[in-house]
CSV table of C-alpha atoms (C1' of nucleotides) in Angstrom, one decimal:
chain,number,residue,atom,x,y,z
A,16,MET,CA,67.5,79.5,39.4
A,17,ALA,CA,70.3,79.8,36.2
A,18,SER,CA,72.9,82.2,38.4
A,19,THR,CA,73.1,80.2,42.5
A,20,ALA,CA,76.0,80.5,44.6
A,21,MET,CA,77.6,77.2,43.4
A,22,SER,CA,77.5,78.3,39.8
A,23,ARG,CA,79.7,81.4,40.9
A,24,GLY,CA,82.4,78.9,42.8
A,25,ALA,CA,82.8,76.7,39.5
A,26,ARG,CA,83.7,79.7,37.3
A,27,ALA,CA,87.3,80.0,39.0
A,28,LEU,CA,88.0,76.2,38.3
A,29,GLU,CA,86.5,76.5,34.3
A,30,GLN,CA,90.2,77.7,33.4
A,31,SER,CA,90.2,76.5,29.2
A,32,VAL,CA,89.0,78.7,26.6
A,33,GLY,CA,86.9,79.2,23.5
A,34,ARG,CA,85.4,75.5,22.5
A,35,GLU,CA,87.4,73.1,25.0
A,36,ALA,CA,85.2,75.6,27.6
A,37,VAL,CA,82.1,74.8,26.7
A,38,ILE,CA,82.1,71.5,25.9
A,39,ARG,CA,84.1,70.8,29.4
A,40,ALA,CA,81.3,73.5,31.0
A,41,ALA,CA,78.3,71.3,29.0
A,42,ALA,CA,80.1,68.0,30.4
A,43,ARG,CA,79.6,69.4,33.5
A,44,VAL,CA,76.2,70.8,33.1
A,45,PHE,CA,74.8,67.9,31.1
A,46,MET,CA,76.1,65.3,34.0
A,47,GLU,CA,74.3,66.4,36.6
A,48,ARG,CA,71.2,67.5,35.1
A,49,GLY,CA,70.8,65.4,32.3
A,50,PHE,CA,70.5,66.1,28.5
A,51,THR,CA,67.0,67.9,29.3
A,52,ALA,CA,66.9,69.3,32.3
A,53,THR,CA,69.7,71.5,30.3
A,54,THR,CA,69.6,74.7,29.4
A,55,MET,CA,72.1,77.0,27.7
A,56,ASP,CA,72.1,79.4,29.8
A,57,ASP,CA,73.0,77.1,32.9
A,58,ILE,CA,76.2,76.1,30.6
A,59,ALA,CA,77.0,80.0,30.2
A,60,ASP,CA,76.6,80.0,33.9
A,61,VAL,CA,79.6,77.5,34.3
A,62,MET,CA,81.7,79.5,31.8
A,63,GLY,CA,80.9,83.1,33.5
A,64,ALA,CA,79.1,83.9,30.5
A,65,THR,CA,76.3,84.0,28.2
A,66,LYS,CA,74.8,82.2,25.8
A,67,GLY,CA,75.6,84.3,23.0
A,68,ARG,CA,79.1,82.7,23.9
A,69,VAL,CA,77.1,78.7,23.6
A,70,TYR,CA,75.7,79.4,20.3
A,71,HIS,CA,78.4,81.2,18.7
A,72,TYR,CA,80.6,77.7,18.4
A,73,TYR,CA,77.7,75.4,18.7
A,74,ARG,CA,74.2,74.8,16.7
A,75,SER,CA,71.8,73.5,18.7
A,76,LYS,CA,72.2,72.1,22.1
A,77,VAL,CA,71.9,68.7,21.0
A,78,ALA,CA,75.2,69.8,18.5
A,79,LEU,CA,76.5,69.9,21.9
A,80,PHE,CA,75.2,67.2,23.5
A,81,ALA,CA,76.3,64.8,21.2
A,82,ASP,CA,80.6,66.1,20.9
A,83,VAL,CA,80.4,65.1,24.8
A,84,HIS,CA,79.3,62.7,24.6
A,85,GLU,CA,81.7,61.1,21.5
A,86,LEU,CA,84.4,63.4,23.5
A,87,ALA,CA,83.7,60.9,26.3
A,88,LEU,CA,83.5,57.5,24.2
A,89,LEU,CA,86.5,58.1,22.4
A,90,MET,CA,88.5,58.4,25.8
A,91,ILE,CA,87.2,55.7,27.2
A,92,THR,CA,87.3,53.6,24.2
A,93,THR,CA,90.8,54.1,24.0
A,94,ARG,CA,91.9,53.8,27.5
A,95,ILE,CA,90.8,50.8,27.9
A,96,ARG,CA,91.9,49.6,24.2
A,97,GLN,CA,95.4,49.7,25.8
A,98,VAL,CA,94.3,47.5,28.1
A,99,PHE,CA,92.4,45.4,24.9
A,100,GLU,CA,95.6,44.5,23.5
A,101,ALA,CA,97.6,44.3,25.9
A,102,GLU,CA,99.0,40.0,26.6
A,103,LEU,CA,97.1,38.4,29.3
A,104,PRO,CA,95.2,35.5,30.3
A,105,PRO,CA,91.4,36.1,29.5
A,106,ASP,CA,90.4,36.9,33.3
A,107,GLU,CA,92.9,38.9,33.8
A,108,LYS,CA,92.8,40.9,30.9
A,109,PHE,CA,89.0,41.6,32.6
A,110,HIS,CA,90.1,42.0,36.3
A,111,ALA,CA,92.7,45.0,34.1
A,112,MET,CA,89.9,46.4,32.0
A,113,CYS,CA,86.8,46.6,35.1
A,114,LYS,CA,89.7,48.7,37.1
A,115,GLU,CA,90.5,51.3,34.3
A,116,HIS,CA,87.4,52.0,33.9
A,117,ILE,CA,86.4,52.7,37.1
A,118,ARG,CA,89.5,54.9,37.3
A,119,THR,CA,88.4,56.5,34.2
A,120,MET,CA,85.1,57.3,35.7
A,121,ILE,CA,87.0,58.5,38.6
A,122,GLU,CA,89.4,61.5,37.1
A,123,GLU,CA,86.4,62.3,34.3
A,124,PHE,CA,83.5,61.6,36.3
A,125,ALA,CA,81.5,64.6,34.6
A,126,LEU,CA,82.2,63.8,30.7
A,127,CYS,CA,82.1,59.6,31.3
A,128,ARG,CA,78.4,60.0,33.3
A,129,VAL,CA,77.3,62.1,30.7
A,130,GLY,CA,78.1,58.7,28.1
A,131,SER,CA,76.8,56.1,30.4
A,132,VAL,CA,74.7,57.0,32.6
A,133,HIS,CA,72.7,59.8,30.4
A,134,GLY,CA,72.4,57.3,27.9
A,135,LEU,CA,70.7,58.7,24.4
A,136,ASP,CA,67.1,58.5,24.2
A,137,ARG,CA,64.7,57.2,21.2
A,138,HIS,CA,63.0,60.5,21.8
A,139,LEU,CA,66.1,62.2,21.9
A,140,ILE,CA,67.0,60.6,18.5
A,141,GLU,CA,63.2,61.2,16.9
A,142,SER,CA,63.4,64.6,17.7
A,143,ALA,CA,67.1,64.9,15.8
A,144,SER,CA,67.7,66.4,12.9
A,145,THR,CA,69.6,64.7,9.4
A,146,GLN,CA,72.8,65.5,11.0
A,147,GLU,CA,72.3,65.8,14.0
A,148,ALA,CA,71.0,62.5,13.8
A,149,ARG,CA,74.4,61.3,11.6
A,150,MET,CA,76.4,62.4,14.7
A,151,LEU,CA,74.3,60.3,17.3
A,152,ARG,CA,74.3,57.1,14.7
A,153,LYS,CA,78.1,57.6,15.0
A,154,ILE,CA,77.3,57.5,19.0
A,155,VAL,CA,76.1,54.4,19.1
A,156,LYS,CA,78.4,52.6,17.1
A,157,MET,CA,81.4,53.7,19.4
A,158,ARG,CA,79.5,52.7,22.2
A,159,ASP,CA,78.9,49.1,20.3
A,160,GLU,CA,82.4,49.5,19.6
A,161,PHE,CA,83.5,50.1,23.0
A,162,GLU,CA,81.4,47.0,23.7
A,163,GLY,CA,82.7,44.5,21.6
A,164,MET,CA,86.0,44.5,23.8
A,165,PHE,CA,84.7,43.9,26.9
A,166,LEU,CA,82.2,41.1,25.0
A,167,GLN,CA,85.5,39.7,23.1
A,168,VAL,CA,87.4,39.1,26.1
A,169,ILE,CA,84.6,37.4,27.5
A,170,ILE,CA,84.4,34.9,24.8
A,171,ASP,CA,87.9,34.0,25.3
A,172,GLY,CA,87.6,33.4,28.9
A,173,ILE,CA,84.7,30.8,28.0
A,174,ARG,CA,86.8,29.7,24.9
A,175,SER,CA,90.3,28.9,27.5
A,176,GLY,CA,87.6,28.0,30.6
A,177,HIS,CA,88.5,31.0,31.8
A,178,PHE,CA,84.5,32.0,32.6
A,179,ARG,CA,81.7,29.0,32.7
A,180,GLU,CA,79.6,28.8,30.0
A,181,ALA,CA,76.4,31.4,29.7
A,182,PRO,CA,75.5,33.6,26.9
A,183,PRO,CA,78.2,36.5,26.3
A,184,LYS,CA,75.4,39.1,25.5
A,185,TYR,CA,74.3,38.8,28.3
A,186,ALA,CA,77.0,38.3,30.2
A,187,VAL,CA,78.4,41.7,29.2
A,188,LYS,CA,75.4,43.4,30.3
A,189,ALA,CA,75.9,41.9,34.1
A,190,ALA,CA,79.3,42.9,33.9
A,191,LEU,CA,79.0,46.1,32.4
A,192,GLY,CA,76.2,47.3,34.6
A,193,ALA,CA,77.8,47.1,38.4
A,194,LEU,CA,80.7,49.4,37.1
A,195,ASN,CA,78.9,52.0,35.1
A,196,TRP,CA,76.8,51.3,37.9
A,197,PHE,CA,78.8,53.6,39.4
A,198,GLY,CA,78.2,56.8,37.7
A,199,VAL,CA,75.1,56.1,39.5
A,200,TRP,CA,76.1,56.1,43.1
A,201,PHE,CA,78.9,57.6,43.5
A,202,ASP,CA,79.5,61.3,44.5
A,203,PRO,CA,82.5,63.4,42.8
A,204,THR,CA,81.3,66.3,45.4
A,205,LYS,CA,82.3,64.6,48.4
A,206,LYS,CA,86.0,64.4,49.2
A,207,THR,CA,87.5,60.1,48.7
A,208,SER,CA,90.8,59.6,49.5
A,209,GLU,CA,93.0,58.0,47.2
A,210,ALA,CA,92.8,54.5,49.0
A,211,GLU,CA,89.0,54.4,49.2
A,212,LEU,CA,89.2,54.8,45.9
A,213,ALA,CA,91.6,52.2,45.7
A,214,THR,CA,88.9,50.2,47.6
A,215,MET,CA,85.5,50.8,45.3
A,216,SER,CA,87.5,49.8,42.0
A,217,GLU,CA,89.4,46.5,43.6
A,218,THR,CA,86.1,45.5,44.8
A,219,LEU,CA,84.3,46.4,41.6
A,220,ALA,CA,86.5,44.9,39.0
A,221,THR,CA,86.9,42.0,41.2
A,222,PHE,CA,83.3,41.1,41.7
A,223,SER,CA,83.1,41.9,37.4
A,224,THR,CA,85.4,39.2,36.7
A,225,ASP,CA,84.4,36.8,39.7
A,226,GLY,CA,81.6,36.8,38.5
A,227,LEU,CA,82.1,35.1,35.2
A,228,ARG,CA,84.8,32.6,36.4
A,229,SER,CA,84.3,28.9,36.2
A,230,LEU,CA,84.9,26.7,39.1
A,231,SER,CA,88.7,25.7,38.1
A,232,SER,CA,89.2,29.3,37.2
A,233,ARG,CA,89.1,29.9,41.2
B,18,MET,CA,54.4,66.4,19.6
B,19,ALA,CA,52.2,65.3,21.7
B,20,SER,CA,50.2,63.2,19.6
B,21,THR,CA,51.9,60.8,18.1
B,22,ALA,CA,51.0,57.6,16.0
B,23,MET,CA,52.2,55.7,19.2
B,24,SER,CA,50.1,57.3,21.9
B,25,ARG,CA,46.5,56.2,19.7
B,26,GLY,CA,48.0,52.9,19.9
B,27,ALA,CA,48.8,53.2,23.6
B,28,ARG,CA,45.4,54.1,24.1
B,29,ALA,CA,43.5,51.6,23.7
B,30,LEU,CA,46.3,49.1,26.3
B,31,GLU,CA,44.8,51.7,29.2
B,32,GLN,CA,41.8,50.7,30.9
B,33,SER,CA,42.0,51.5,33.9
B,34,VAL,CA,40.3,54.4,35.5
B,35,GLY,CA,40.8,57.3,37.6
B,36,ARG,CA,43.2,58.2,39.7
B,37,GLU,CA,45.0,54.8,38.8
B,38,ALA,CA,44.4,55.5,35.2
B,39,VAL,CA,46.9,58.7,35.4
B,40,ILE,CA,49.5,57.2,37.6
B,41,ARG,CA,49.7,54.4,35.4
B,42,ALA,CA,50.2,56.4,31.9
B,43,ALA,CA,52.8,58.5,34.3
B,44,ALA,CA,54.8,55.2,35.0
B,45,ARG,CA,54.4,54.0,31.1
B,46,VAL,CA,55.8,57.7,29.9
B,47,PHE,CA,58.0,59.3,32.8
B,48,MET,CA,59.5,55.1,31.9
B,49,GLU,CA,60.5,56.2,28.6
B,50,ARG,CA,61.5,60.0,28.7
B,51,GLY,CA,62.3,60.2,32.3
B,52,PHE,CA,61.2,63.4,34.9
B,53,THR,CA,62.0,66.7,32.6
B,54,ALA,CA,61.3,65.4,29.5
B,55,THR,CA,57.6,63.9,30.4
B,56,THR,CA,55.0,66.9,29.5
B,57,MET,CA,51.9,66.9,31.1
B,58,ASP,CA,50.4,66.7,28.0
B,59,ASP,CA,51.9,63.2,26.7
B,60,ILE,CA,51.3,62.2,30.6
B,61,ALA,CA,47.2,62.9,28.9
B,62,ASP,CA,47.7,61.5,25.5
B,63,VAL,CA,48.7,58.7,27.0
B,64,MET,CA,44.7,58.4,28.8
B,65,GLY,CA,43.3,59.8,25.7
B,66,ALA,CA,42.6,62.6,27.8
B,67,THR,CA,43.9,66.0,28.1
B,68,LYS,CA,46.0,67.5,31.3
B,69,GLY,CA,43.1,68.7,33.1
B,70,ARG,CA,42.4,65.0,33.5
B,71,VAL,CA,45.6,65.0,35.3
B,72,TYR,CA,45.4,67.9,37.3
B,73,HIS,CA,42.1,66.7,38.5
B,74,TYR,CA,44.1,64.0,40.7
B,75,TYR,CA,47.5,65.2,41.2
B,76,ARG,CA,48.5,69.2,41.8
B,77,SER,CA,51.5,68.8,39.8
B,78,LYS,CA,54.0,66.9,37.9
B,79,VAL,CA,56.2,66.7,41.0
B,80,ALA,CA,53.9,65.0,43.2
B,81,LEU,CA,52.3,62.7,40.5
B,82,PHE,CA,56.4,61.5,40.0
B,83,ALA,CA,56.7,61.0,43.6
B,84,ASP,CA,53.6,58.9,44.1
B,85,VAL,CA,54.3,56.5,40.9
B,86,HIS,CA,58.3,56.5,42.3
B,87,GLU,CA,56.7,55.1,45.8
B,88,LEU,CA,54.4,52.6,43.9
B,89,ALA,CA,57.3,51.2,42.2
B,90,LEU,CA,59.2,50.9,45.6
B,91,LEU,CA,56.7,49.3,47.4
B,92,MET,CA,55.7,46.7,45.4
B,93,ILE,CA,59.8,45.8,44.5
B,94,THR,CA,60.3,45.9,48.3
B,95,THR,CA,57.6,43.7,49.3
B,96,ARG,CA,58.3,41.1,46.6
B,97,ILE,CA,61.5,40.8,47.2
B,98,ARG,CA,60.8,40.9,51.4
B,99,GLN,CA,58.9,38.0,50.5
B,100,VAL,CA,62.1,36.3,49.9
B,101,PHE,CA,64.5,37.7,52.3
B,102,GLU,CA,62.6,36.7,55.3
B,103,ALA,CA,63.3,33.4,53.7
B,104,GLU,CA,65.2,30.2,56.1
B,105,LEU,CA,68.1,29.5,53.6
B,106,PRO,CA,71.8,29.9,53.3
B,107,PRO,CA,73.2,33.4,51.7
B,108,ASP,CA,74.1,32.6,48.8
B,109,GLU,CA,70.7,30.4,47.4
B,110,LYS,CA,68.6,33.8,49.4
B,111,PHE,CA,71.0,36.4,47.6
B,112,HIS,CA,70.8,34.8,44.2
B,113,ALA,CA,66.8,34.6,44.7
B,114,MET,CA,66.6,37.6,45.8
B,115,CYS,CA,68.2,38.4,42.6
B,116,LYS,CA,66.0,36.6,40.3
B,117,GLU,CA,63.4,37.8,41.4
B,118,HIS,CA,64.5,41.9,41.4
B,119,ILE,CA,64.4,40.5,37.5
B,120,ARG,CA,60.7,38.9,37.5
B,121,THR,CA,60.0,42.1,38.8
B,122,MET,CA,61.3,44.6,36.3
B,123,ILE,CA,60.0,42.6,33.8
B,124,GLU,CA,56.7,42.3,35.1
B,125,GLU,CA,56.2,45.4,36.1
B,126,PHE,CA,58.4,47.3,33.5
B,127,ALA,CA,57.6,50.6,32.8
B,128,LEU,CA,57.4,51.2,37.0
B,129,CYS,CA,60.4,50.0,37.6
B,130,ARG,CA,62.4,51.5,35.5
B,131,VAL,CA,60.9,54.7,36.9
B,132,GLY,CA,62.4,53.8,40.3
B,133,SER,CA,65.6,52.3,39.6
B,134,VAL,CA,66.9,54.3,36.4
B,135,HIS,CA,65.0,57.8,36.8
B,136,GLY,CA,66.8,58.3,40.4
B,137,LEU,CA,65.8,60.8,42.2
B,138,ASP,CA,68.2,63.9,40.6
B,139,ARG,CA,69.2,66.6,43.5
B,140,HIS,CA,67.9,69.6,41.6
B,141,LEU,CA,64.8,67.8,41.6
B,142,ILE,CA,65.3,67.7,45.3
B,143,GLU,CA,66.6,70.9,45.5
B,144,SER,CA,63.8,72.8,43.8
B,145,ALA,CA,60.9,71.1,45.5
B,146,SER,CA,58.2,73.2,47.5
B,147,THR,CA,58.6,71.8,51.5
B,148,GLN,CA,55.0,69.3,50.9
B,149,GLU,CA,56.8,67.9,48.0
B,150,ALA,CA,60.5,67.4,49.6
B,151,ARG,CA,58.4,65.3,52.4
B,152,MET,CA,57.8,63.2,49.7
B,153,LEU,CA,60.7,62.9,48.2
B,154,ARG,CA,62.8,62.3,51.2
B,155,LYS,CA,60.4,59.5,51.6
B,156,ILE,CA,61.1,58.5,48.7
B,157,VAL,CA,64.5,58.0,49.5
B,158,LYS,CA,64.2,55.9,53.1
B,159,MET,CA,62.0,53.3,50.9
B,160,ARG,CA,65.4,53.1,48.9
B,161,ASP,CA,67.5,52.1,51.5
B,162,GLU,CA,65.7,49.9,53.3
B,163,PHE,CA,65.4,48.9,49.3
B,164,GLU,CA,69.0,48.3,49.2
B,165,GLY,CA,69.6,47.5,53.2
B,166,MET,CA,67.8,43.7,52.2
B,167,PHE,CA,70.5,43.0,49.7
B,168,LEU,CA,73.3,44.4,52.0
B,169,GLN,CA,71.8,42.3,55.0
B,170,VAL,CA,72.3,38.7,52.9
B,171,ILE,CA,76.0,40.0,51.6
B,172,ILE,CA,76.9,40.5,55.4
B,173,ASP,CA,75.0,37.5,56.7
B,174,GLY,CA,77.1,35.9,54.0
B,175,ILE,CA,80.9,37.0,54.3
B,176,ARG,CA,79.9,36.0,58.4
B,177,SER,CA,79.0,32.4,57.0
B,178,GLY,CA,82.3,31.6,54.2
B,179,HIS,CA,80.4,31.9,51.4
B,180,PHE,CA,80.7,35.1,50.5
B,181,ARG,CA,84.4,36.6,50.7
B,182,GLU,CA,86.2,39.2,52.2
B,183,ALA,CA,84.8,42.6,50.8
B,184,PRO,CA,83.2,45.7,51.7
B,185,PRO,CA,79.5,45.4,52.1
B,186,LYS,CA,78.8,48.9,51.1
B,187,TYR,CA,80.5,48.5,47.8
B,188,ALA,CA,79.7,44.9,46.9
B,189,VAL,CA,76.0,45.9,47.2
B,190,LYS,CA,76.2,48.6,44.9
B,191,ALA,CA,77.8,46.3,42.8
B,192,ALA,CA,75.3,43.8,42.6
B,193,LEU,CA,72.5,46.4,42.3
B,194,GLY,CA,74.0,47.8,39.4
B,195,ALA,CA,74.0,44.1,38.1
B,196,LEU,CA,70.5,43.9,37.6
B,197,ASN,CA,69.2,47.5,37.8
B,198,TRP,CA,71.5,47.7,34.8
B,199,PHE,CA,68.6,45.6,33.2
B,200,GLY,CA,66.4,48.4,33.2
B,201,VAL,CA,68.6,50.7,30.7
B,202,TRP,CA,69.7,47.8,28.6
B,203,PHE,CA,66.0,46.1,28.1
B,204,ASP,CA,63.8,46.8,25.1
B,205,PRO,CA,59.9,46.3,26.9
B,206,THR,CA,58.6,46.8,22.7
B,207,LYS,CA,59.8,43.8,21.4
B,208,LYS,CA,59.4,40.2,22.2
B,209,THR,CA,60.8,38.2,24.1
B,210,SER,CA,60.0,34.5,24.2
B,211,GLU,CA,60.1,33.2,28.5
B,212,ALA,CA,62.8,31.0,27.6
B,213,GLU,CA,64.8,34.3,27.0
B,214,LEU,CA,64.2,36.3,29.8
B,215,ALA,CA,64.8,32.6,32.2
B,216,THR,CA,68.2,33.0,31.1
B,217,MET,CA,67.8,36.5,31.0
B,218,SER,CA,67.6,36.3,35.1
B,219,GLU,CA,69.3,33.3,35.8
B,220,THR,CA,72.2,34.7,33.8
B,221,LEU,CA,72.0,37.6,35.5
B,222,ALA,CA,71.3,36.5,39.1
B,223,THR,CA,74.2,33.3,39.0
B,224,PHE,CA,76.3,36.6,38.0
B,225,SER,CA,75.4,39.1,40.9
B,226,THR,CA,75.9,36.3,43.2
B,227,ASP,CA,79.2,34.3,41.6
B,228,GLY,CA,80.6,37.7,42.0
B,229,LEU,CA,80.6,37.9,45.6
B,230,ARG,CA,81.4,33.8,46.4
B,231,SER,CA,84.3,33.1,48.2
B,232,LEU,CA,86.9,30.0,47.4
B,233,SER,CA,85.4,27.7,49.6
B,234,SER,CA,81.4,28.4,48.4
B,235,ARG,CA,82.2,27.6,44.7
C,26,DG,C1',83.8,86.8,19.8
C,27,DT,C1',80.9,87.9,23.2
C,28,DC,C1',77.2,90.2,24.6
C,29,DT,C1',72.0,92.4,24.8
C,30,DA,C1',67.7,92.0,23.3
C,31,DT,C1',64.0,89.4,21.4
C,32,DA,C1',61.5,85.8,19.0
C,33,DA,C1',58.9,82.0,18.2
C,34,DT,C1',57.6,77.9,21.1
C,35,DT,C1',57.0,74.5,24.7
C,36,DT,C1',55.4,74.1,29.3
C,37,DG,C1',53.0,73.5,34.3
C,38,DA,C1',49.9,75.4,35.9
C,39,DT,C1',44.9,77.9,36.7
C,40,DA,C1',40.2,79.5,35.4
C,41,DG,C1',35.7,78.8,34.3
C,42,DA,C1',32.2,76.1,31.0
C,43,DC,C1',29.2,71.8,30.8
D,21,DG,C1',35.1,64.8,36.6
D,22,DT,C1',36.6,66.2,32.3
D,23,DC,C1',37.4,69.6,28.6
D,24,DT,C1',38.8,74.4,26.8
D,25,DA,C1',41.2,78.3,27.2
D,26,DT,C1',44.1,80.6,28.6
D,27,DC,C1',48.1,82.5,31.5
D,28,DA,C1',52.8,82.7,33.3
D,29,DA,C1',57.2,81.6,33.2
D,30,DA,C1',60.9,79.3,30.9
D,31,DT,C1',64.0,78.5,26.7
D,32,DT,C1',66.2,77.3,22.7
D,33,DA,C1',67.6,80.0,19.2
D,34,DT,C1',68.5,84.1,16.5
D,35,DA,C1',69.9,89.1,14.9
D,36,DG,C1',72.2,92.8,15.8
D,37,DA,C1',75.5,95.7,18.5
D,38,DC,C1',79.7,95.9,20.6
DNA sequence: GTCTATAATTTGATAGAC
DNA sequence: GTCTATCAAATTATAGAC
């Protein structure tokens, strides 16, 4: 199962070298199969290499997964923060953040899907060594930071009257759920036109923002 | 790893017998760990039994997973259909369907989480035998039927002017994403009061419905 | 740095006792 | 119907050649 026709074609696409090649290959396979169903052979296969190369850079599968996850969160948090720090009314800012989120998922689907869909299962954290556990706790903290930006804008929006009264901690889960679910149903192997991608991100962003709006803000 | 302190406590809770005991135990473990990370020993362990019992009722892990999945979809589809067939304006119907969805997830968390969060990965379908593949295709069909009810109400709502103009196929993904994501963040091991559960389902249902509303419908 | 063994473990599935 | 014992395959990780 390790060397299918598909992995052969994939090799040509991976042109980065060294540690980065490993992390990008890992992102691809973790995205498709999740943590447990991914084998070190699968990852090596995507690079047209063998396990030895993977273990040269990472001492365990958990450590590699943690690095992929961290890279994903670092990237999306950085991009969302750009919008978060802009001077905009809460509803416009929220809409822009949602759109940036979807756009990021489209551009870096493999990385983002690892970060959002394939969450950190409890049993993964439990089975980790102390060193690995520290990496995984860091990831949880980064995710809280990411969610925190959306939460803050919701709180601001309720205060300013743009958004209706609602428990912010649940509202933020609802909005991010609508966005993150994109990683579940979108199929990156199908060719999708730019216009269609724009329609998707606009529909999702407007849905998420309107779901929060107060009557007077329409 | 198969017999932890937790699985010991779990045994007392499982009182059903025979095939049903297997399916309920399997639902619990699949919910927590997903398909690949779940072992047949884990499932037997929850019942205080051994693998032999599981294999007496199911000839493979995929067959068992398919049955759990099918049961989950059958249950939620039946419940949602009750609301779907009621005579209500589209926006009210949609709101009621969302609320029923969340209520079902709360009451049958294990089953629903297997059905929504731990989807049917492509590599699972690919590696299945022909007989198993037939079961899995049936599951896909049931899920389309489930989604189809939400889709229909959205289309009706746009036509009637309750909902704004938006591509229904993406709108339905957005709304169901907000709802299904509940299965990702909700922690059933924590005690949550009835009042708080009501707040959650109301917040999520209102968010999902308002995300679709047209200006004139507020 | 990368590969080829290979060790050590886990795990899906089966056979046969009770 | 349930359990014990066990096989066969898969998989994480390591050791050492090149």
